[in-house]
PDB file of C-alpha atoms in Angstrom:
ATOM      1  CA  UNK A 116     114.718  79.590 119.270  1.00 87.00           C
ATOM      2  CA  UNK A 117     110.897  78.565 118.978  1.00 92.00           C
ATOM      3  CA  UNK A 118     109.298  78.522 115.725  1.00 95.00           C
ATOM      4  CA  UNK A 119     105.090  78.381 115.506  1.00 95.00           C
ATOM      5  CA  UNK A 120     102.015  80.163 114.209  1.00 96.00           C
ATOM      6  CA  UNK A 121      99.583  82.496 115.291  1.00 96.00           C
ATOM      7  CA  UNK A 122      96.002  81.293 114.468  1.00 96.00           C
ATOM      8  CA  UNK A 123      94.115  84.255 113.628  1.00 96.00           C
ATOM      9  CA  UNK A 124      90.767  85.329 111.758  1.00 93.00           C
ATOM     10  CA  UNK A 125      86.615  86.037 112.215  1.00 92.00           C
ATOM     11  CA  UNK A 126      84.708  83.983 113.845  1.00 90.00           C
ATOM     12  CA  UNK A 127      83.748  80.837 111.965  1.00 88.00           C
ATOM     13  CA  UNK A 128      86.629  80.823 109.721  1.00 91.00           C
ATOM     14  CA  UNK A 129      87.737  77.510 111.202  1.00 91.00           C
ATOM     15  CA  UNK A 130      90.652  78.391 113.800  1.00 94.00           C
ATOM     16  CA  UNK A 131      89.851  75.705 115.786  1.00 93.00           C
ATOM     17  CA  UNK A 132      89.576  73.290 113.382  1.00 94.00           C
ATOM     18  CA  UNK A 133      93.057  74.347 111.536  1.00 96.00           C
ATOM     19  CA  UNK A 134      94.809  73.881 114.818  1.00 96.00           C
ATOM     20  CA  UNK A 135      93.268  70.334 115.681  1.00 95.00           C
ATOM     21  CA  UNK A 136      93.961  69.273 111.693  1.00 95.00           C
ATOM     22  CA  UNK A 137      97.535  71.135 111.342  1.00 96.00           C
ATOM     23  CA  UNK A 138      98.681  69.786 115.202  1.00 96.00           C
ATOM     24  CA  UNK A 139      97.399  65.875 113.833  1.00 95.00           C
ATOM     25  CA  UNK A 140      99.300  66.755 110.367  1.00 95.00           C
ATOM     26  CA  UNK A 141     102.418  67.514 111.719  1.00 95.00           C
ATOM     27  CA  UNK A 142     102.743  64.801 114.066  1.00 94.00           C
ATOM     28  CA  UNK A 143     102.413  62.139 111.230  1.00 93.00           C
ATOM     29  CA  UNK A 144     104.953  63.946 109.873  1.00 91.00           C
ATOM     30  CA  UNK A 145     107.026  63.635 112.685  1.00 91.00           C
ATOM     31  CA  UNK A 146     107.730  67.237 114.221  1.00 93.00           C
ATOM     32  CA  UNK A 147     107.054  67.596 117.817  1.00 94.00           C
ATOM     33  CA  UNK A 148     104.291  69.893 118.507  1.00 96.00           C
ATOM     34  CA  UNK A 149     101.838  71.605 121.523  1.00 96.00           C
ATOM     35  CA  UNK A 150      98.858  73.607 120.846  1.00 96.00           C
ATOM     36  CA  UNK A 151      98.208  76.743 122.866  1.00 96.00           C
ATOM     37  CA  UNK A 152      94.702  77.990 123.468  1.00 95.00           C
ATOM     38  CA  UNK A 153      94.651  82.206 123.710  1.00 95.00           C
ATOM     39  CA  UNK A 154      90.798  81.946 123.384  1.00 94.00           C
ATOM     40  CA  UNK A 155      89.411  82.453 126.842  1.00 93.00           C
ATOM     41  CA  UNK A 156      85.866  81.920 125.543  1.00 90.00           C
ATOM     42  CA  UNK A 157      86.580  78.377 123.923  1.00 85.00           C
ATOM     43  CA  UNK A 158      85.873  75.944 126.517  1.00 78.00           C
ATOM     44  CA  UNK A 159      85.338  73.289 124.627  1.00 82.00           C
ATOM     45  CA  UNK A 160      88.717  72.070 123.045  1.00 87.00           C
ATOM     46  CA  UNK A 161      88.985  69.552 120.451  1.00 90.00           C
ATOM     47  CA  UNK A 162      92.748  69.324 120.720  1.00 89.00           C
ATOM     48  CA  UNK A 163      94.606  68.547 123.701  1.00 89.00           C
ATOM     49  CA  UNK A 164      95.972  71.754 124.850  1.00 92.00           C
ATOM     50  CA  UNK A 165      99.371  72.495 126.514  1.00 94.00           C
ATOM     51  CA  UNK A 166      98.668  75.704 127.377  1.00 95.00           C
ATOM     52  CA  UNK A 167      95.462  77.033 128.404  1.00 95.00           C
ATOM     53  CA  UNK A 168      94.462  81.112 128.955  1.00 95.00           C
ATOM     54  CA  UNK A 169      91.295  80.211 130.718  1.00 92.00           C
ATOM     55  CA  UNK A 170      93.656  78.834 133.386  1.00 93.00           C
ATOM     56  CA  UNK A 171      94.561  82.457 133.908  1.00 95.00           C
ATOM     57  CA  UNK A 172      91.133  84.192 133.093  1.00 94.00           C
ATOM     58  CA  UNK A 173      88.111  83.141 131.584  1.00 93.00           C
ATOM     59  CA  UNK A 174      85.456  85.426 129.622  1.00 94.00           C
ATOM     60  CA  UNK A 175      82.611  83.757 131.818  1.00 93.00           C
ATOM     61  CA  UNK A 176      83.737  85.334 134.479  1.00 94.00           C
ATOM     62  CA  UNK A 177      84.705  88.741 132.956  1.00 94.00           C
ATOM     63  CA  UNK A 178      81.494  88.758 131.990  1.00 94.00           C
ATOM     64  CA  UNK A 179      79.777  87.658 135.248  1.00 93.00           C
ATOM     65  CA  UNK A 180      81.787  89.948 137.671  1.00 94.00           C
ATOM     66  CA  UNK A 181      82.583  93.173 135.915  1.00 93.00           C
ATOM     67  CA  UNK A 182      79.361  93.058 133.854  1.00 93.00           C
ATOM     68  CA  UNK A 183      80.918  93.314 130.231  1.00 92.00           C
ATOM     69  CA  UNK A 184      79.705  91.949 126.984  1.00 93.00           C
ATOM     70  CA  UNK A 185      81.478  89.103 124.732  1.00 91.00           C
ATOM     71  CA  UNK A 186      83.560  91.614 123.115  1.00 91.00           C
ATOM     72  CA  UNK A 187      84.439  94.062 125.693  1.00 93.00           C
ATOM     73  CA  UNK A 188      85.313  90.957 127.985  1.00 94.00           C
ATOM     74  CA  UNK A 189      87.618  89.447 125.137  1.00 93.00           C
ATOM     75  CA  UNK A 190      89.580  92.844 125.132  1.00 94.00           C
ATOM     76  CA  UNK A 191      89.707  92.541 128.718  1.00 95.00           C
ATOM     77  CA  UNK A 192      91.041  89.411 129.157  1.00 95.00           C
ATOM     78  CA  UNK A 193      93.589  90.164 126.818  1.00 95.00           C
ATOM     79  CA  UNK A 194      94.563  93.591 128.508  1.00 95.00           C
ATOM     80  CA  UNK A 195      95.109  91.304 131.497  1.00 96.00           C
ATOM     81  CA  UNK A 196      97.420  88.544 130.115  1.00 95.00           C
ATOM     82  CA  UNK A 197      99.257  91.618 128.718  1.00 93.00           C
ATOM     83  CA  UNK A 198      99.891  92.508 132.545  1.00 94.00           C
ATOM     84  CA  UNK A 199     100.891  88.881 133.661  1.00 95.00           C
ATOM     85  CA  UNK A 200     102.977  88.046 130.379  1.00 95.00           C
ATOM     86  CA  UNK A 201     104.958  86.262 133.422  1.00 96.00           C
ATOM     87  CA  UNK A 202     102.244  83.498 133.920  1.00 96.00           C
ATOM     88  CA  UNK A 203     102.857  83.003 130.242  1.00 95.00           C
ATOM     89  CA  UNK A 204     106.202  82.808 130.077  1.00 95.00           C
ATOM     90  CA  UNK A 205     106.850  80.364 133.017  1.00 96.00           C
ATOM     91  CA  UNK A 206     104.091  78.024 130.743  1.00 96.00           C
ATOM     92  CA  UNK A 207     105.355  78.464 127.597  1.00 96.00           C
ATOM     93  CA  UNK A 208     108.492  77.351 129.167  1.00 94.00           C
ATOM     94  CA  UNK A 209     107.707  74.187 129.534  1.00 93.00           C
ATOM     95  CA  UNK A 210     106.974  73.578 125.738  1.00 93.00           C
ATOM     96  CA  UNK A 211     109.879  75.746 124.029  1.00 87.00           C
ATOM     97  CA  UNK A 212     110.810  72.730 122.784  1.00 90.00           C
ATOM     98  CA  UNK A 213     108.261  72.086 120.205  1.00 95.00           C
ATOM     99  CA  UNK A 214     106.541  73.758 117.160  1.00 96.00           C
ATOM    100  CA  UNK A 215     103.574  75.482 118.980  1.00 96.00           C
ATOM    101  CA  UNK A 216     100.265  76.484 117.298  1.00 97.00           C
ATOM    102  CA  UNK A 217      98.666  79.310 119.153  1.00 97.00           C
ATOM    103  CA  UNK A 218      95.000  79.515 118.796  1.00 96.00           C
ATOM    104  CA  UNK A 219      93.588  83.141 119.407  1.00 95.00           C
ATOM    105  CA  UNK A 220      89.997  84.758 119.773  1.00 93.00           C
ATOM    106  CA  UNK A 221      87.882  85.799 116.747  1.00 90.00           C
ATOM    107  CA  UNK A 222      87.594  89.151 117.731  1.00 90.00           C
ATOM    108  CA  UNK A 223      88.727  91.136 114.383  1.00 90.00           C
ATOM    109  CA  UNK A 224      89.161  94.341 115.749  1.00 91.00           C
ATOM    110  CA  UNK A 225      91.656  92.200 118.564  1.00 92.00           C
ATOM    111  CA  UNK A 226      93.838  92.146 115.117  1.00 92.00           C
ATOM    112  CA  UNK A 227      92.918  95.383 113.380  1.00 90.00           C
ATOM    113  CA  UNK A 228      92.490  98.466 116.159  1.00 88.00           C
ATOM    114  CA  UNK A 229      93.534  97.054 119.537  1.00 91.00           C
ATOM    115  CA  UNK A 230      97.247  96.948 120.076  1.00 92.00           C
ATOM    116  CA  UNK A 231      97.083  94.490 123.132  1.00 93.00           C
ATOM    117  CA  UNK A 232      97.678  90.872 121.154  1.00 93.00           C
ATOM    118  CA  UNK A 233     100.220  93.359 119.064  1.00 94.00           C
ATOM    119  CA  UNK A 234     102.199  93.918 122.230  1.00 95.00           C
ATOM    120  CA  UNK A 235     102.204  89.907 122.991  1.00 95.00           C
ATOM    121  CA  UNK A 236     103.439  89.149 119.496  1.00 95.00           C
ATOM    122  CA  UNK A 237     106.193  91.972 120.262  1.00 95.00           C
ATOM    123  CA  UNK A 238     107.181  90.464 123.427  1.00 96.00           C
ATOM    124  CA  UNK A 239     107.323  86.511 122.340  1.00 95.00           C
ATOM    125  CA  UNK A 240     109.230  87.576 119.171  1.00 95.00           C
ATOM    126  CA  UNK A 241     111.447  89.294 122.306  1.00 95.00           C
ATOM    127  CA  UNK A 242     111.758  85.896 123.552  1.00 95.00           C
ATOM    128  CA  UNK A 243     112.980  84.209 120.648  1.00 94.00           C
ATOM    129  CA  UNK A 244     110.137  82.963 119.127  1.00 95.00           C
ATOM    130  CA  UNK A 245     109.914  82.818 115.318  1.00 95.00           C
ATOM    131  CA  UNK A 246     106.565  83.318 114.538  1.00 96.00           C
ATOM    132  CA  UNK A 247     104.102  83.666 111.243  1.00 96.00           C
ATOM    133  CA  UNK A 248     100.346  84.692 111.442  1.00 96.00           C
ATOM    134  CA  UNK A 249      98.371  82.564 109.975  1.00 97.00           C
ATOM    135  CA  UNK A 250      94.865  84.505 108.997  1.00 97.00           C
ATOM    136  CA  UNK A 251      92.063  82.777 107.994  1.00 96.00           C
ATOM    137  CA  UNK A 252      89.059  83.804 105.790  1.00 95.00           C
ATOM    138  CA  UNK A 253      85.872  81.562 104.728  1.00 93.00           C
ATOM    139  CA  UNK A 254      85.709  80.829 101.156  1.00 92.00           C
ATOM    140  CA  UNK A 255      82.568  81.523 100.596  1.00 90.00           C
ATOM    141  CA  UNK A 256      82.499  85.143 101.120  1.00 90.00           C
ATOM    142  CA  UNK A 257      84.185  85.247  97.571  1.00 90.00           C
ATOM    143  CA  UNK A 258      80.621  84.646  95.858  1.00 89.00           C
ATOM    144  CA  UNK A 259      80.024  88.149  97.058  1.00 89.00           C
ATOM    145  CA  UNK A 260      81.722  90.653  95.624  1.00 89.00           C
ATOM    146  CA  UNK A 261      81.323  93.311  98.366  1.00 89.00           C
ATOM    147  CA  UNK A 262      81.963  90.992 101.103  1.00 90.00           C
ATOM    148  CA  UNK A 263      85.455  89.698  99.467  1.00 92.00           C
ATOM    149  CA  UNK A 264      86.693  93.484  99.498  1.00 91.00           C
ATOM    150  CA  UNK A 265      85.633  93.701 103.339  1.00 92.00           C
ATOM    151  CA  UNK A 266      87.518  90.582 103.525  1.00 93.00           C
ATOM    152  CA  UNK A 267      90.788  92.137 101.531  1.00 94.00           C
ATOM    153  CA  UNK A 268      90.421  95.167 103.538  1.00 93.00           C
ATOM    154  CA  UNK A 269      90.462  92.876 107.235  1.00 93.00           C
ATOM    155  CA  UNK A 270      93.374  91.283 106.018  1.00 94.00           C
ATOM    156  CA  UNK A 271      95.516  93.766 104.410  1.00 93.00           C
ATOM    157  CA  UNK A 272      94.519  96.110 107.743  1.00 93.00           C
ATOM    158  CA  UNK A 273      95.698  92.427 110.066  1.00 94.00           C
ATOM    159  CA  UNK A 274      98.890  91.735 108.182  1.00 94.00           C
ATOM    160  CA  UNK A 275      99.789  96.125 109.081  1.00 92.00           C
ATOM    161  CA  UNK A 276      98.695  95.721 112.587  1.00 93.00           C
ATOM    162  CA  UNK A 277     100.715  92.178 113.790  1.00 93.00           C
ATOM    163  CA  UNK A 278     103.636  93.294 111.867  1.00 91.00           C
ATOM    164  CA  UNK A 279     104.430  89.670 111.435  1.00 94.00           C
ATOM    165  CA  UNK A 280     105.372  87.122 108.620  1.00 94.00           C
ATOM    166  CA  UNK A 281     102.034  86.815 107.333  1.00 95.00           C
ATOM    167  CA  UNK A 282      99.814  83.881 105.545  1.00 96.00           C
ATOM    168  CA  UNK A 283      96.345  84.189 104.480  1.00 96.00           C
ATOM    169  CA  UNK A 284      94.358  81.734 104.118  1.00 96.00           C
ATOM    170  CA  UNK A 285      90.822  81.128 102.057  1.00 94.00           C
ATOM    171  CA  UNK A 286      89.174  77.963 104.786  1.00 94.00           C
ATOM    172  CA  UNK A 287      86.873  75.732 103.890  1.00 91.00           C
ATOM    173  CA  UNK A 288      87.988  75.346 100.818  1.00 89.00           C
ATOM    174  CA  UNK A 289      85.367  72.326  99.767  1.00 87.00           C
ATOM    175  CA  UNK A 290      82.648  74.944 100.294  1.00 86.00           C
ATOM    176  CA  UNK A 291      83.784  77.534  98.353  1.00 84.00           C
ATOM    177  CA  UNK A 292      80.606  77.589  96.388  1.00 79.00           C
ATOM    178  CA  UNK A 293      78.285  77.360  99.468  1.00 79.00           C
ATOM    179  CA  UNK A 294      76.995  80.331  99.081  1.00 75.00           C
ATOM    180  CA  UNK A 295      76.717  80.797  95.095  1.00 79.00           C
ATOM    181  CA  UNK A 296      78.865  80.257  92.081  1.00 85.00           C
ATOM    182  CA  UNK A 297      81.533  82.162  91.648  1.00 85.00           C
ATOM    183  CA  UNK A 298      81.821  84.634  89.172  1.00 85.00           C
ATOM    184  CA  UNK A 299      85.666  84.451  87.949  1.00 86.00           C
ATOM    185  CA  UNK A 300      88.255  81.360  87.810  1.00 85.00           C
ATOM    186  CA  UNK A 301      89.598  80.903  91.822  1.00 86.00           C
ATOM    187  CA  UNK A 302      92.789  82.007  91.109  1.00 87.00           C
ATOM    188  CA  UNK A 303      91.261  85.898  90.378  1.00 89.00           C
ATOM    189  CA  UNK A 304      90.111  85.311  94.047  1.00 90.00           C
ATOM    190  CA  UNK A 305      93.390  83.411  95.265  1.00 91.00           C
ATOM    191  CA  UNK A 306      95.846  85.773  93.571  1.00 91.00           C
ATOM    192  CA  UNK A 307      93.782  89.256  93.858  1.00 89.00           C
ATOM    193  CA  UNK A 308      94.307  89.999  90.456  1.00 83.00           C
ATOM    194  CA  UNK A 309      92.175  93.289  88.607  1.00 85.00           C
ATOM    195  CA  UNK A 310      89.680  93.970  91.293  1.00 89.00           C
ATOM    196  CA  UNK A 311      88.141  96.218  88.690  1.00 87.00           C
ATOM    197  CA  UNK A 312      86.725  93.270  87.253  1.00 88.00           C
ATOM    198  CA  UNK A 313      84.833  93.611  91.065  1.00 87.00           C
ATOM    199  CA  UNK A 314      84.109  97.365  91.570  1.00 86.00           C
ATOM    200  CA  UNK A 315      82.228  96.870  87.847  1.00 86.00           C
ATOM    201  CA  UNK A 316      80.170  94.154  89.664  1.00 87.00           C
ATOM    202  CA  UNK A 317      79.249  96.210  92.444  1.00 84.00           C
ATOM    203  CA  UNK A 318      78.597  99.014  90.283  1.00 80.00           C
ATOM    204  CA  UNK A 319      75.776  96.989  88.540  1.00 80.00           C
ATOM    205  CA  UNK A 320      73.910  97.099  91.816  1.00 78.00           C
ATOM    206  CA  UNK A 321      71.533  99.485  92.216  1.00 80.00           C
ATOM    207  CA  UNK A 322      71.633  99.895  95.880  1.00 78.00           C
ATOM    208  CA  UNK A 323      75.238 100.018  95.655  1.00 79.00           C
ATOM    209  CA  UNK A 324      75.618 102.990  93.264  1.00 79.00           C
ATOM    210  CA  UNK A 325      75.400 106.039  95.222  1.00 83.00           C
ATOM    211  CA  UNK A 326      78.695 104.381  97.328  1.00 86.00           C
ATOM    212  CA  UNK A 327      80.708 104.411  93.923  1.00 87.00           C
ATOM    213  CA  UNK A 328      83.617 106.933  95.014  1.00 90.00           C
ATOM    214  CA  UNK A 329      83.747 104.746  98.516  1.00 90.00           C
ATOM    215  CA  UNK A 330      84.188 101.270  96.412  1.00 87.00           C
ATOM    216  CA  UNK A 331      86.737 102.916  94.033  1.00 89.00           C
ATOM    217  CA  UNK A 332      88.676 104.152  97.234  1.00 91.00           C
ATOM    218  CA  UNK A 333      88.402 100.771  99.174  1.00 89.00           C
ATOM    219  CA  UNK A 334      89.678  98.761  95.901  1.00 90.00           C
ATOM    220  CA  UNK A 335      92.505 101.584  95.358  1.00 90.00           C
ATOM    221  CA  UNK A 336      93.674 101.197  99.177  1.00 90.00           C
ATOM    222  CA  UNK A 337      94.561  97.091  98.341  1.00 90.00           C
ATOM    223  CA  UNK A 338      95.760  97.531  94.661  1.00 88.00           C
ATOM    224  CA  UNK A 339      97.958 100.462  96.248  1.00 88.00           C
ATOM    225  CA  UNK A 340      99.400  98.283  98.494  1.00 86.00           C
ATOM    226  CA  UNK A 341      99.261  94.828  96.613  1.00 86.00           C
ATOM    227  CA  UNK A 342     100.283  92.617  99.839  1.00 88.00           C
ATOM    228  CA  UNK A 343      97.072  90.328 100.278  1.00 92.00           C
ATOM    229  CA  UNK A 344      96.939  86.984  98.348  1.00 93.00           C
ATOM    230  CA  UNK A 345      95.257  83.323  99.822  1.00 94.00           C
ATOM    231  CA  UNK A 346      96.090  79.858 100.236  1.00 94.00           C
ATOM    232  CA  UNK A 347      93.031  78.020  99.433  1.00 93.00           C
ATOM    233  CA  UNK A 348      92.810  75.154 102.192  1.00 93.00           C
ATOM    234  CA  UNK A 349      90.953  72.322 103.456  1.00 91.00           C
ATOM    235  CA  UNK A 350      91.601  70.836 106.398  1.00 92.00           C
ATOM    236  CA  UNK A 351      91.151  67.315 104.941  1.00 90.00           C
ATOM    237  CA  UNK A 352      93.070  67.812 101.931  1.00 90.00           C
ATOM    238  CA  UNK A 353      97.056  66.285 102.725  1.00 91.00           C
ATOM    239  CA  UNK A 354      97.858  68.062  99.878  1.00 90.00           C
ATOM    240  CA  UNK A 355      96.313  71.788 100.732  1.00 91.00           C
ATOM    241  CA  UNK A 356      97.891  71.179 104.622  1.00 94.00           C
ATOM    242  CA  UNK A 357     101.031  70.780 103.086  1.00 93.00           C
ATOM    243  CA  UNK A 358     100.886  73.699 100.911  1.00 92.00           C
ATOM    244  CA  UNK A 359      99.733  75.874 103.686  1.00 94.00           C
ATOM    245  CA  UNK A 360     102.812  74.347 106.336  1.00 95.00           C
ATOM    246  CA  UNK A 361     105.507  75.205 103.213  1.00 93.00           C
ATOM    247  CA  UNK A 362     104.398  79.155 103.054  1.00 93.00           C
ATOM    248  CA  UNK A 363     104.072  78.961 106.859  1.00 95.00           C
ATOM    249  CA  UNK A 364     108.043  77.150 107.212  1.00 94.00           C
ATOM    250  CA  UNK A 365     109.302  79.389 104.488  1.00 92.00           C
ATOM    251  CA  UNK A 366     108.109  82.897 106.140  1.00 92.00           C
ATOM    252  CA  UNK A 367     109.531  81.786 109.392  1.00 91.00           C
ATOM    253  CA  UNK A 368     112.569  80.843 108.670  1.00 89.00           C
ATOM    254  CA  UNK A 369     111.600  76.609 110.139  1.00 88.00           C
ATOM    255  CA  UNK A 370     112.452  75.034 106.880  1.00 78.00           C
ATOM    256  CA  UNK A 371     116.449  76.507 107.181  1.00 68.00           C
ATOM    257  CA  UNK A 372     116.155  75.042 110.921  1.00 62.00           C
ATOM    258  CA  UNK A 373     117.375  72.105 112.505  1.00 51.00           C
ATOM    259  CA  UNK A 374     116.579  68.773 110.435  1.00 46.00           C
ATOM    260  CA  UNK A 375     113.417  66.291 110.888  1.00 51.00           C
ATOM    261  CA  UNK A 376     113.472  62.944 110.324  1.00 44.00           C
ATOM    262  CA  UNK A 377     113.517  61.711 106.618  1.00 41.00           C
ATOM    263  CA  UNK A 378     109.786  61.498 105.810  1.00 46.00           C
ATOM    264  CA  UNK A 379     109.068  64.955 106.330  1.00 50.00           C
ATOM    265  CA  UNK A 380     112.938  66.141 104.532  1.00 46.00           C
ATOM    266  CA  UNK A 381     111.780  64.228 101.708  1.00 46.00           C
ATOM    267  CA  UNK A 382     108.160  66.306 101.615  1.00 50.00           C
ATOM    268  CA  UNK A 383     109.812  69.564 102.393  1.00 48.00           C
ATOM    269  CA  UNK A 384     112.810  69.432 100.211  1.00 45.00           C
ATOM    270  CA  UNK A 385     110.815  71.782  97.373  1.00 45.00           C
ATOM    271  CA  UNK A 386     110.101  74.034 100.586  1.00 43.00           C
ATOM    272  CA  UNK A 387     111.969  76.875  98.880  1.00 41.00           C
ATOM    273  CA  UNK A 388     111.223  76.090  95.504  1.00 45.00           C
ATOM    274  CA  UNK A 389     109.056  78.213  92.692  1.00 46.00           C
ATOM    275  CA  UNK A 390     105.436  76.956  92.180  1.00 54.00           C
ATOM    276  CA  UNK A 391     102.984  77.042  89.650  1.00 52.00           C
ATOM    277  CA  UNK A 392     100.188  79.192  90.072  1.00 56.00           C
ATOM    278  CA  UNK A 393      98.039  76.521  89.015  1.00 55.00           C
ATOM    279  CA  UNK A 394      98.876  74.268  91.420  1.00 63.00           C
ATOM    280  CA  UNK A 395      97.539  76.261  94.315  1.00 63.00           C
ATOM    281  CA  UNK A 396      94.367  76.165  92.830  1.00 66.00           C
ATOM    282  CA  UNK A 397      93.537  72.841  91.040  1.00 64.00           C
ATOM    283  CA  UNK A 398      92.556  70.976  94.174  1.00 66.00           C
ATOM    284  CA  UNK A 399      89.763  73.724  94.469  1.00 70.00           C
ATOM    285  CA  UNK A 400      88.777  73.737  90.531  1.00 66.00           C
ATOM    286  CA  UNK A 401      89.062  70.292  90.011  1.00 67.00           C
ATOM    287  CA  UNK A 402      87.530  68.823  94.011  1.00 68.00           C
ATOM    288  CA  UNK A 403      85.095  71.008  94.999  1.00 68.00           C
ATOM    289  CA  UNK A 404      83.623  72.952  92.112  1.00 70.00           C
ATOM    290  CA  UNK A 405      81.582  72.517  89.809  1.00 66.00           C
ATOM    291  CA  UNK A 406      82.831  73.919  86.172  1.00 56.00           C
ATOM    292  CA  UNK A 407      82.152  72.463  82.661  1.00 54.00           C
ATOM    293  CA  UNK A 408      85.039  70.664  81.316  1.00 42.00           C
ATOM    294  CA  UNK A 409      84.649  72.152  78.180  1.00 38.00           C
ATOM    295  CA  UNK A 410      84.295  76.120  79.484  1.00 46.00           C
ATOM    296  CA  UNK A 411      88.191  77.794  79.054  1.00 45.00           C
ATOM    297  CA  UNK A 412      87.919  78.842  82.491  1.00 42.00           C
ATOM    298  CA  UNK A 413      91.319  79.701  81.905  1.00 40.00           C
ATOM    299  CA  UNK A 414      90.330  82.958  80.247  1.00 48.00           C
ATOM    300  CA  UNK A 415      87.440  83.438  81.672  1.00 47.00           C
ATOM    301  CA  UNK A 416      87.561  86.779  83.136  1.00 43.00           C
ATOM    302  CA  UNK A 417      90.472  87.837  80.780  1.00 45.00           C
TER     303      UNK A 417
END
C-alpha cells in the first residue's frame, strides 16, 4: 500500500510551491518521500522530481506538432498518459516505497468536466494507492465576495468529480489581505458559515442585481450540500504545514499506518484528536492581518 496526495487547483494557487515546501517538511520530519510531476507544461522544477510526465509527453510539443492551444494540449497530454498508464506504472514502481506528492496541471476544468485525470485517480487507487486531493485556492479571492462563491462552486464541483478524500486548502495564507480587507472574521471564510451574510453583499452591487435569482441559486447549491471548508496555509508557517499534513494523514488513512520514527510520533500523536476552531485560524488573525486589538472580531459578523 502507497499513501500520497494529489496536488490540485487554478493556476497560481501555489501547487508548485506546496509540493517543494510539503516534500522539504516531511523529510525533516523523517518520512521518506518522492515528488511526481503530472504537469507536462512545468519545465522548470524547483523540487527534484522522481517522476517526470514530460519524459513521456510534453505540451511544447503537443502544441508544436498537432497545432493545439495551452489548454487543448493539456487535455491531450493527459488523454495520452491515460492510454500508456503502463509507462506510469513501471515508474511509479520504482518509488512505491515512499509517501509521493503528485503535482498536477492547473487546468480547472482537468478537475471539474474532463474525466481523464478521474480515470488515473481510479486506476492508482486500483493499484493500492491511498490517496487524498489536496485542492488549493488563493486567499485573496476571499476579499471578493463573488469571486469566493466561484471559488466554493470549483471546489465543491472538484471534490464530486475526483471522488477522493478531499482537503481544501486557502494558499498564501500571509496574503490574505492582498487584495483588500476582508469583510468578516477568517473563520466565516475558513468554515463557510451563512453565505447569506455574502449574497446580501453582492446584492448591494448595482451591476450585480439583475443576477439576484442566479446568486441565490449558486449559494443554495453549496449550503445544500455543505461539504466545502479550508485549511488556511502558508508554506512557511511549521505550524500551518503541520495542520494541513494531519487532515491530509487522517483522510487517508497514513496516520493508522506503519510507525515513523519518534520525532514525527510525538508531532502526530493528536493526529486524530478534536481541534479548536480557533486554532485553525489564529496564525492568519494574529500573523498576517491587520485587525484592531480592541474590535470583538469575534462577533463581528454575528
Amino acid at each position: 500500500m502507497t499513501f500520497g496526495q494529489i496536488v490540485v487547483g487554478p493556476p497560481g494557487s501555489g501547487k508548485t510551491t506546496y509540493c517543494t515546501g510539503m516534500f522539504q517538511f516531511l523529510t525533516s520530519l523523517g518520512r521518506d518521500v518522492a515528488v511526481i510531476n503530472m504537469d507536462p507544461a512545468n519545465d522548470s522544477l524547483p523540487y527534484a522530481c522522481a517522476v517526470d510526465l514530460s519524459e513521456l509527453i510534453s505540451l511544447e510539443d503537443v502544441m508544436t506538432h498537432l497545432r493545439l492551444g495551452p489548454n487543448g494540449g493539456l487535455v491531450y497530454c493527459m488523454e495520452y498518459l491515460e492510454k500508456n498508464f503502463d509507462w506510469l506504472k513501471l515508474k511509479l514502481d520504482s518509488v512505491k516505497d515512499k509517501y509521493l506528492l503528485f503535482d498536477f496541471p492547473g487546468q480547472v476544468e482537468l478537475y471539474t468536466h474532463h474525466d481523464s485525470v478521474k480515470k488515473l485517480l481510479d486506476q492508482l487507487t486500483a493499484w493500492d494507492y491511498r490517496l487524498t486531493a489536496v485542492h488549493l485556492v488563493d486567499s485573496h479571492y476571499c476579499s471578493d465576495p463573488g469571486k469566493f462563491v466561484a471559488v466554493l462552486l470549483s471546489s465543491l464541483n472538484t471534490m464530486l468529480q475526483l471522488s477522493l478524500p478531499h482537503v481544501n486548502v486557502l494558499s498564501k495564507a500571509d496574503l490574505i489581505e492582498k487584495q483588500g480587507k476582508l469583510a468578516f472574521n477568517p473563520d466565516f471564510y475558513t468554515d463557510v458559515l451563512d453565505l447569506q451574510y455574502l449574497l446580501d453583499m453582492l446584492q448591494d452591487d448595482p451591476l450585480l442585481q439583475k443576477y439576484k435569482k442566479l446568486n441565490e441559486a449558486l449559494v443554495g447549491i453549496v449550503e445544500d450540500y455543505s461539504l466545502v471548508s479550508f485549511i488556511p496555509l502558508s508554506v512557511e508557517d511549521k505550524e500551518s504545514m503541520m495542520r494541513v499534513l494531519k487532515s491530509v494523514d487522517k483522510c487517508n488513512g497514513y496516520v493508522f499506518g506503519s510507525v515513523e520514527d519518534r520525532s514525527l510520533e510525538a508531532l502526530m500523536s493528536c493526529a486524530v484528536g478534536a481541534e479548536f476552531e480557533y486554532d485553525k485560524i489564529k496564525n492568519v488573525k494574529e500573523k498576517y492581518m491587520d485587525i484592531d486589538e480592541e474590535e470583538d472580531i469575534i462577533d463581528e459578523y454575528s
